[in-house]
Amino acid sequence: KMSAAGFSVTVQEFEFQLVSDVTPPELAQISPTAVTYTDGVDYATMSYSGSGDVTAPVGAPSGDSRGCYASDWAGFPAGNIALVQRGTPAGFPGGSCTFRIKAANAVAVGASAVLVYNNVPGLLNGTLGQPRYTHSVMGLTQALGQQLLALVPGGLTMHIKTETTAEIRTTRNIF
């Protein structure tokens, strides 16, 4: 239509990496009380999260709650879902403890999935950065993270399900 109207039209194809949920993610507390949480309100899948379907007890780092150092995870029970706080300790090498570092530390000790809760009010929409990660990783609100953390000592079991993709797609610009 633009060409017919006398415009010079050019089509430019290019590739981009699509990173998204394939199906809606799920997050639910199984025990001590059954609670289903709301995507986009209570939690969000982190960009470049892997896929997974896990129901397991939840554990937190035994050291600093931010889980930035391998030593923070001493005694973490393999198979548990890790619950860790956003943030970077003062003097951390490189200056920033990324979500990927937190997830990698948790997975290195056997975590089956990772929940990172915000250190300020509001939902945590984070990214693990490329490449796509191996495990499910979600960001939580500060309020939800603190509620869950209080339940960990008495026995907290959660269900996490993510089905994600990170793939190259082609699209086009029309000038």
CSV table of C-alpha atoms in Angstrom, one decimal:
chain,number,residue,atom,x,y,z
A,1,LYS,CA,0.0,0.0,0.0
A,2,MET,CA,2.8,2.4,0.8
A,3,SER,CA,4.6,1.6,-2.5
A,4,ALA,CA,1.3,2.2,-4.4
A,5,ALA,CA,1.0,5.6,-2.7
A,6,GLY,CA,4.4,6.6,-4.1
A,7,PHE,CA,6.6,5.8,-1.1
A,8,SER,CA,10.0,4.1,-1.4
A,9,VAL,CA,9.7,1.0,0.8
A,10,THR,CA,12.6,-0.9,2.2
A,11,VAL,CA,12.4,-4.1,4.3
A,12,GLN,CA,15.2,-4.9,6.7
A,13,GLU,CA,15.3,-8.4,8.3
A,14,PHE,CA,17.2,-9.0,11.4
A,15,GLU,CA,17.6,-11.6,14.1
A,16,PHE,CA,16.9,-11.1,17.8
A,17,GLN,CA,16.9,-13.4,20.9
A,18,LEU,CA,13.4,-14.1,22.2
A,19,VAL,CA,13.5,-14.7,26.0
A,20,SER,CA,10.1,-15.5,27.5
A,21,ASP,CA,7.8,-17.9,29.3
A,22,VAL,CA,6.3,-20.5,27.0
A,23,THR,CA,3.5,-21.3,29.5
A,24,PRO,CA,2.4,-19.2,32.5
A,25,PRO,CA,4.8,-19.9,35.5
A,26,GLU,CA,3.5,-21.3,38.7
A,27,LEU,CA,4.4,-20.7,42.3
A,28,ALA,CA,2.6,-22.2,45.3
A,29,GLN,CA,3.2,-22.9,48.9
A,30,ILE,CA,2.3,-26.6,49.6
A,31,SER,CA,2.9,-26.6,53.4
A,32,PRO,CA,2.5,-25.6,56.1
A,33,THR,CA,-0.5,-23.9,54.4
A,34,ALA,CA,-1.6,-24.2,50.8
A,35,VAL,CA,-1.3,-20.9,49.0
A,36,THR,CA,-1.2,-20.1,45.3
A,37,TYR,CA,0.7,-16.9,44.3
A,38,THR,CA,0.0,-14.6,41.4
A,39,ASP,CA,2.4,-14.1,38.5
A,40,GLY,CA,3.3,-10.5,37.9
A,41,VAL,CA,2.0,-9.5,41.4
A,42,ASP,CA,3.9,-11.8,43.9
A,43,TYR,CA,6.6,-13.2,41.6
A,44,ALA,CA,8.0,-13.2,38.1
A,45,THR,CA,10.2,-15.6,36.1
A,46,MET,CA,13.7,-14.1,35.7
A,47,SER,CA,14.8,-13.5,32.2
A,48,TYR,CA,17.0,-16.4,31.0
A,49,SER,CA,15.6,-18.7,33.6
A,50,GLY,CA,15.7,-22.3,32.8
A,51,SER,CA,12.6,-24.6,32.8
A,52,GLY,CA,11.6,-26.9,35.6
A,53,ASP,CA,8.9,-28.4,37.7
A,54,VAL,CA,9.9,-28.7,41.3
A,55,THR,CA,8.1,-29.4,44.6
A,56,ALA,CA,10.6,-29.4,47.5
A,57,PRO,CA,11.4,-28.0,50.9
A,58,VAL,CA,12.8,-24.5,51.0
A,59,GLY,CA,16.1,-23.6,52.5
A,60,ALA,CA,18.0,-20.3,52.9
A,61,PRO,CA,21.8,-19.7,53.0
A,62,SER,CA,23.3,-20.4,56.4
A,63,GLY,CA,25.6,-17.4,56.1
A,64,ASP,CA,24.7,-14.1,54.6
A,65,SER,CA,21.1,-14.1,53.3
A,66,ARG,CA,22.2,-12.7,50.0
A,67,GLY,CA,24.1,-15.9,49.2
A,68,CYS,CA,26.9,-14.2,47.3
A,69,TYR,CA,29.8,-16.3,48.6
A,70,ALA,CA,30.0,-20.1,48.3
A,71,SER,CA,30.6,-20.2,52.1
A,72,ASP,CA,27.1,-18.7,52.6
A,73,TRP,CA,25.7,-22.1,51.6
A,74,ALA,CA,27.4,-24.4,54.0
A,75,GLY,CA,25.1,-27.2,55.0
A,76,PHE,CA,22.4,-26.4,52.5
A,77,PRO,CA,20.3,-29.6,51.9
A,78,ALA,CA,20.7,-30.8,48.3
A,79,GLY,CA,17.3,-30.9,46.5
A,80,ASN,CA,15.9,-27.9,48.4
A,81,ILE,CA,14.6,-24.8,46.7
A,82,ALA,CA,16.9,-21.9,47.6
A,83,LEU,CA,15.4,-18.7,49.0
A,84,VAL,CA,17.9,-15.8,48.8
A,85,GLN,CA,17.8,-12.0,49.2
A,86,ARG,CA,18.6,-9.5,46.5
A,87,GLY,CA,21.7,-7.3,47.2
A,88,THR,CA,25.4,-7.2,47.3
A,89,PRO,CA,27.6,-7.2,50.5
A,90,ALA,CA,30.0,-4.3,50.9
A,91,GLY,CA,33.4,-5.1,49.4
A,92,PHE,CA,32.1,-7.9,47.1
A,93,PRO,CA,34.7,-8.6,44.4
A,94,GLY,CA,33.7,-7.0,41.2
A,95,GLY,CA,31.3,-4.8,43.0
A,96,SER,CA,28.1,-6.6,42.1
A,97,CYS,CA,26.6,-9.9,43.2
A,98,THR,CA,24.4,-10.6,40.2
A,99,PHE,CA,21.3,-12.9,40.2
A,100,ARG,CA,23.4,-15.4,38.2
A,101,ILE,CA,26.1,-15.5,40.9
A,102,LYS,CA,23.4,-16.1,43.6
A,103,ALA,CA,21.8,-18.9,41.5
A,104,ALA,CA,25.1,-20.5,40.6
A,105,ASN,CA,26.1,-20.6,44.3
A,106,ALA,CA,22.8,-22.2,45.2
A,107,VAL,CA,22.8,-24.7,42.4
A,108,ALA,CA,26.5,-25.6,43.2
A,109,VAL,CA,25.3,-27.0,46.5
A,110,GLY,CA,22.4,-28.9,45.0
A,111,ALA,CA,19.4,-26.4,45.0
A,112,SER,CA,16.7,-27.6,42.7
A,113,ALA,CA,15.4,-24.1,42.0
A,114,VAL,CA,16.0,-20.5,43.2
A,115,LEU,CA,13.8,-17.8,44.6
A,116,VAL,CA,15.3,-14.3,44.9
A,117,TYR,CA,13.3,-11.9,47.0
A,118,ASN,CA,13.6,-8.1,46.6
A,119,ASN,CA,15.5,-6.0,49.2
A,120,VAL,CA,13.0,-3.1,48.8
A,121,PRO,CA,9.2,-3.1,48.5
A,122,GLY,CA,7.8,-4.3,45.1
A,123,LEU,CA,8.2,-7.1,42.6
A,124,LEU,CA,11.6,-8.2,41.5
A,125,ASN,CA,11.8,-8.4,37.7
A,126,GLY,CA,15.4,-9.5,37.2
A,127,THR,CA,17.6,-11.1,34.5
A,128,LEU,CA,20.2,-13.8,34.8
A,129,GLY,CA,21.9,-12.7,31.6
A,130,GLN,CA,22.9,-14.9,28.7
A,131,PRO,CA,23.1,-17.8,28.2
A,132,ARG,CA,19.9,-19.3,29.4
A,133,TYR,CA,20.2,-20.8,32.9
A,134,THR,CA,19.8,-24.4,33.8
A,135,HIS,CA,17.3,-24.1,36.7
A,136,SER,CA,14.1,-22.3,37.4
A,137,VAL,CA,14.8,-18.9,38.9
A,138,MET,CA,12.1,-16.5,40.1
A,139,GLY,CA,12.0,-13.0,41.6
A,140,LEU,CA,9.7,-12.3,44.5
A,141,THR,CA,8.4,-9.3,46.3
A,142,GLN,CA,10.1,-8.3,49.4
A,143,ALA,CA,7.0,-9.0,51.4
A,144,LEU,CA,6.5,-12.5,50.1
A,145,GLY,CA,10.2,-13.3,50.5
A,146,GLN,CA,10.1,-12.2,54.1
A,147,GLN,CA,6.9,-14.2,54.8
A,148,LEU,CA,8.5,-17.3,53.3
A,149,LEU,CA,11.8,-16.9,55.1
A,150,ALA,CA,9.9,-16.8,58.4
A,151,LEU,CA,8.4,-20.2,57.6
A,152,VAL,CA,11.7,-21.9,56.6
A,153,PRO,CA,12.7,-23.0,60.1
A,154,GLY,CA,9.3,-24.7,60.8
A,155,GLY,CA,9.3,-26.5,57.4
A,156,LEU,CA,8.2,-24.8,54.2
A,157,THR,CA,7.5,-26.7,51.0
A,158,MET,CA,6.9,-24.9,47.7
A,159,HIS,CA,6.0,-25.8,44.1
A,160,ILE,CA,7.7,-23.9,41.2
A,161,LYS,CA,7.1,-24.5,37.6
A,162,THR,CA,8.6,-22.6,34.6
A,163,GLU,CA,8.7,-23.4,30.9
A,164,THR,CA,10.9,-20.9,29.2
A,165,THR,CA,12.6,-20.3,25.9
A,166,ALA,CA,15.7,-18.3,24.8
A,167,GLU,CA,15.9,-18.7,21.0
A,168,ILE,CA,16.9,-16.7,18.0
A,169,ARG,CA,14.0,-15.4,15.9
A,170,THR,CA,13.8,-13.3,12.7
A,171,THR,CA,11.7,-10.2,12.3
A,172,ARG,CA,11.7,-7.2,10.0
A,173,ASN,CA,11.6,-3.4,10.0
A,174,ILE,CA,9.7,-1.7,7.2
A,175,PHE,CA,11.0,1.7,6.2
